[in-house]
PDB file of C-alpha atoms in Angstrom:
ATOM      1  CA  MET D   1     131.287  86.304  82.028  1.00 38.00           C
ATOM      2  CA  THR D   2     128.934  83.922  82.054  1.00 39.00           C
ATOM      3  CA  SER D   3     129.271  80.310  82.068  1.00 43.00           C
ATOM      4  CA  LEU D   4     128.206  77.841  80.180  1.00 44.00           C
ATOM      5  CA  SER D   5     128.674  74.539  82.559  1.00 45.00           C
ATOM      6  CA  GLU D   6     126.774  70.680  81.221  1.00 43.00           C
ATOM      7  CA  SER D   7     124.115  71.752  83.548  1.00 38.00           C
ATOM      8  CA  ALA D   8     120.383  72.149  81.536  1.00 36.00           C
ATOM      9  CA  ALA D   9     119.508  75.715  83.539  1.00 37.00           C
ATOM     10  CA  SER D  10     123.233  76.750  81.639  1.00 42.00           C
ATOM     11  CA  ALA D  11     121.872  75.813  78.425  1.00 40.00           C
ATOM     12  CA  THR D  12     118.844  77.650  78.576  1.00 38.00           C
ATOM     13  CA  GLN D  13     120.724  80.550  78.802  1.00 51.00           C
ATOM     14  CA  ALA D  14     123.192  80.072  76.522  1.00 64.00           C
ATOM     15  CA  GLY D  15     122.981  82.280  73.302  1.00 82.00           C
ATOM     16  CA  ALA D  16     123.541  80.415  70.144  1.00 87.00           C
ATOM     17  CA  ARG D  17     127.008  81.492  69.030  1.00 89.00           C
ATOM     18  CA  ALA D  18     127.557  79.446  72.002  1.00 91.00           C
ATOM     19  CA  LEU D  19     125.340  76.170  71.925  1.00 94.00           C
ATOM     20  CA  ARG D  20     126.237  75.810  68.499  1.00 94.00           C
ATOM     21  CA  VAL D  21     130.063  75.506  69.877  1.00 95.00           C
ATOM     22  CA  ARG D  22     128.633  73.184  72.903  1.00 97.00           C
ATOM     23  CA  GLN D  23     127.853  71.238  70.038  1.00 97.00           C
ATOM     24  CA  THR D  24     130.193  71.152  67.392  1.00 98.00           C
ATOM     25  CA  LEU D  25     132.686  70.439  70.092  1.00 98.00           C
ATOM     26  CA  GLU D  26     130.703  67.784  71.526  1.00 98.00           C
ATOM     27  CA  THR D  27     129.746  65.930  68.324  1.00 98.00           C
ATOM     28  CA  ARG D  28     133.508  65.718  67.248  1.00 98.00           C
ATOM     29  CA  PHE D  29     135.182  64.930  70.265  1.00 98.00           C
ATOM     30  CA  THR D  30     132.587  63.168  72.510  1.00 98.00           C
ATOM     31  CA  PRO D  31     134.439  64.682  75.028  1.00 98.00           C
ATOM     32  CA  VAL D  32     134.660  63.818  78.861  1.00 98.00           C
ATOM     33  CA  ARG D  33     134.153  67.803  80.195  1.00 97.00           C
ATOM     34  CA  LEU D  34     133.386  70.280  78.293  1.00 98.00           C
ATOM     35  CA  ASP D  35     133.284  74.200  80.060  1.00 97.00           C
ATOM     36  CA  ILE D  36     132.660  76.532  78.014  1.00 95.00           C
ATOM     37  CA  GLN D  37     133.009  80.627  79.583  1.00 93.00           C
ATOM     38  CA  ASP D  38     131.979  83.450  77.161  1.00 89.00           C
ATOM     39  CA  GLU D  39     133.979  86.012  78.228  1.00 86.00           C
ATOM     40  CA  SER D  40     132.491  88.678  75.370  1.00 81.00           C
ATOM     41  CA  SER D  41     131.707  90.985  77.571  1.00 65.00           C
ATOM     42  CA  ARG D  42     135.197  91.569  78.478  1.00 63.00           C
ATOM     43  CA  HIS D  43     136.363  92.839  75.468  1.00 49.00           C
ATOM     44  CA  ALA D  44     132.568  95.214  75.072  1.00 53.00           C
ATOM     45  CA  HIS D  45     136.351  97.670  74.447  1.00 49.00           C
ATOM     46  CA  HIS D  46     136.852  96.264  71.243  1.00 49.00           C
ATOM     47  CA  VAL D  47     135.909  97.645  68.020  1.00 50.00           C
ATOM     48  CA  ALA D  48     133.003  95.964  66.582  1.00 50.00           C
ATOM     49  CA  MET D  49     133.959  93.235  63.960  1.00 48.00           C
ATOM     50  CA  THR D  50     132.102  93.189  60.659  1.00 45.00           C
ATOM     51  CA  ARG D  51     131.896  89.106  59.147  1.00 44.00           C
ATOM     52  CA  GLY D  52     129.653  87.954  57.064  1.00 41.00           C
ATOM     53  CA  PRO D  53     125.406  87.929  58.103  1.00 43.00           C
ATOM     54  CA  GLU D  54     126.256  88.266  61.737  1.00 48.00           C
ATOM     55  CA  ALA D  55     128.186  91.344  61.881  1.00 51.00           C
ATOM     56  CA  GLY D  56     127.804  93.255  64.878  1.00 51.00           C
ATOM     57  CA  ALA D  57     128.019  89.609  66.734  1.00 56.00           C
ATOM     58  CA  THR D  58     127.763  89.973  70.837  1.00 68.00           C
ATOM     59  CA  GLU D  59     129.071  86.173  71.339  1.00 81.00           C
ATOM     60  CA  THR D  60     133.284  86.734  70.552  1.00 84.00           C
ATOM     61  CA  HIS D  61     135.299  85.346  73.005  1.00 87.00           C
ATOM     62  CA  PHE D  62     135.069  81.981  74.406  1.00 92.00           C
ATOM     63  CA  ARG D  63     137.640  80.468  76.920  1.00 95.00           C
ATOM     64  CA  VAL D  64     136.723  76.400  76.100  1.00 97.00           C
ATOM     65  CA  TYR D  65     138.633  73.606  78.664  1.00 98.00           C
ATOM     66  CA  MET D  66     137.628  70.239  77.123  1.00 98.00           C
ATOM     67  CA  VAL D  67     138.676  66.576  78.367  1.00 98.00           C
ATOM     68  CA  SER D  68     138.829  64.336  75.163  1.00 98.00           C
ATOM     69  CA  GLU D  69     140.380  60.869  74.016  1.00 98.00           C
ATOM     70  CA  ALA D  70     140.471  62.355  70.315  1.00 98.00           C
ATOM     71  CA  PHE D  71     144.075  64.423  71.564  1.00 98.00           C
ATOM     72  CA  ALA D  72     145.490  61.091  72.869  1.00 98.00           C
ATOM     73  CA  GLY D  73     149.029  61.578  71.679  1.00 97.00           C
ATOM     74  CA  VAL D  74     148.109  64.945  69.132  1.00 98.00           C
ATOM     75  CA  ASN D  75     150.399  67.531  71.015  1.00 98.00           C
ATOM     76  CA  ARG D  76     149.663  70.964  71.695  1.00 97.00           C
ATOM     77  CA  VAL D  77     149.289  72.559  68.581  1.00 98.00           C
ATOM     78  CA  THR D  78     147.414  70.296  66.488  1.00 98.00           C
ATOM     79  CA  ARG D  79     144.997  70.112  69.360  1.00 98.00           C
ATOM     80  CA  SER D  80     144.497  73.911  69.050  1.00 98.00           C
ATOM     81  CA  ARG D  81     144.165  74.257  65.528  1.00 98.00           C
ATOM     82  CA  MET D  82     141.859  70.358  65.169  1.00 98.00           C
ATOM     83  CA  VAL D  83     139.279  73.345  67.248  1.00 98.00           C
ATOM     84  CA  HIS D  84     139.798  76.557  65.310  1.00 97.00           C
ATOM     85  CA  ASP D  85     138.786  74.230  61.721  1.00 98.00           C
ATOM     86  CA  LEU D  86     136.339  72.601  63.082  1.00 98.00           C
ATOM     87  CA  LEU D  87     134.982  76.371  64.309  1.00 96.00           C
ATOM     88  CA  ASP D  88     135.964  77.427  60.867  1.00 96.00           C
ATOM     89  CA  SER D  89     132.610  78.459  60.401  1.00 94.00           C
ATOM     90  CA  GLU D  90     131.894  80.493  63.468  1.00 92.00           C
ATOM     91  CA  PHE D  91     134.884  82.620  63.283  1.00 89.00           C
ATOM     92  CA  ALA D  92     133.737  83.396  59.731  1.00 89.00           C
ATOM     93  CA  SER D  93     130.901  84.602  61.233  1.00 85.00           C
ATOM     94  CA  GLY D  94     131.271  87.059  64.129  1.00 82.00           C
ATOM     95  CA  LEU D  95     133.361  84.559  66.638  1.00 87.00           C
ATOM     96  CA  HIS D  96     137.093  86.602  67.177  1.00 83.00           C
ATOM     97  CA  ALA D  97     138.784  84.489  69.549  1.00 89.00           C
ATOM     98  CA  LEU D  98     138.611  81.390  72.116  1.00 94.00           C
ATOM     99  CA  ALA D  99     141.251  80.866  74.732  1.00 95.00           C
ATOM    100  CA  LEU D 100     141.741  76.785  74.851  1.00 98.00           C
ATOM    101  CA  THR D 101     143.005  74.143  77.433  1.00 98.00           C
ATOM    102  CA  LEU D 102     142.648  70.883  75.691  1.00 98.00           C
ATOM    103  CA  ARG D 103     143.826  68.198  77.349  1.00 98.00           C
ATOM    104  CA  THR D 104     143.352  64.458  77.650  1.00 98.00           C
ATOM    105  CA  PRO D 105     141.885  62.453  80.205  1.00 97.00           C
ATOM    106  CA  GLU D 106     145.138  60.938  81.190  1.00 96.00           C
ATOM    107  CA  GLU D 107     146.350  64.353  81.473  1.00 96.00           C
ATOM    108  CA  GLU D 108     143.480  65.889  83.202  1.00 94.00           C
ATOM    109  CA  GLY D 109     144.011  63.145  85.693  1.00 89.00           C
ATOM    110  CA  ARG D 110     147.722  64.427  86.617  1.00 87.00           C
ATOM    111  CA  SER D 111     146.155  67.750  86.875  1.00 76.00           C
ATOM    112  CA  ALA D 112     143.760  66.990  90.223  1.00 65.00           C
TER     113      ALA D 112
END
C-alpha cells in the first residue's frame, strides 16, 4: 500500500492517476487535509477490468481521507456522491473503487 501524503517526495512517487485524483479533489474541495493511499496492490487478485484507454490500469483502488469545509451541512451519502461524480472520468478509464472518509474541519476536531 502506497501512501500519498502531501509531501513532495511522496508526490514524485505517485502514479499518474493518483496525481490526477489529488489535483481534482484539491481544486474542487480545497481540503485542509487530504490523504490518499493507493491500495491497488491489495486487490491484485481481481480480474483486470478492461475500461477505456487505460485498459489493464494498475491504479484501481484508493483510500481517501479528506477534510473540507465543502462538506459542512452535507450528509455522508451526498458527500460520497460529490466525490464519485467529480471523479467520473477516472472511473470510466479504470478506477474501480474508492474507500472514502469525508469530514468537515469541525468533525475532524471532535475525533482528534
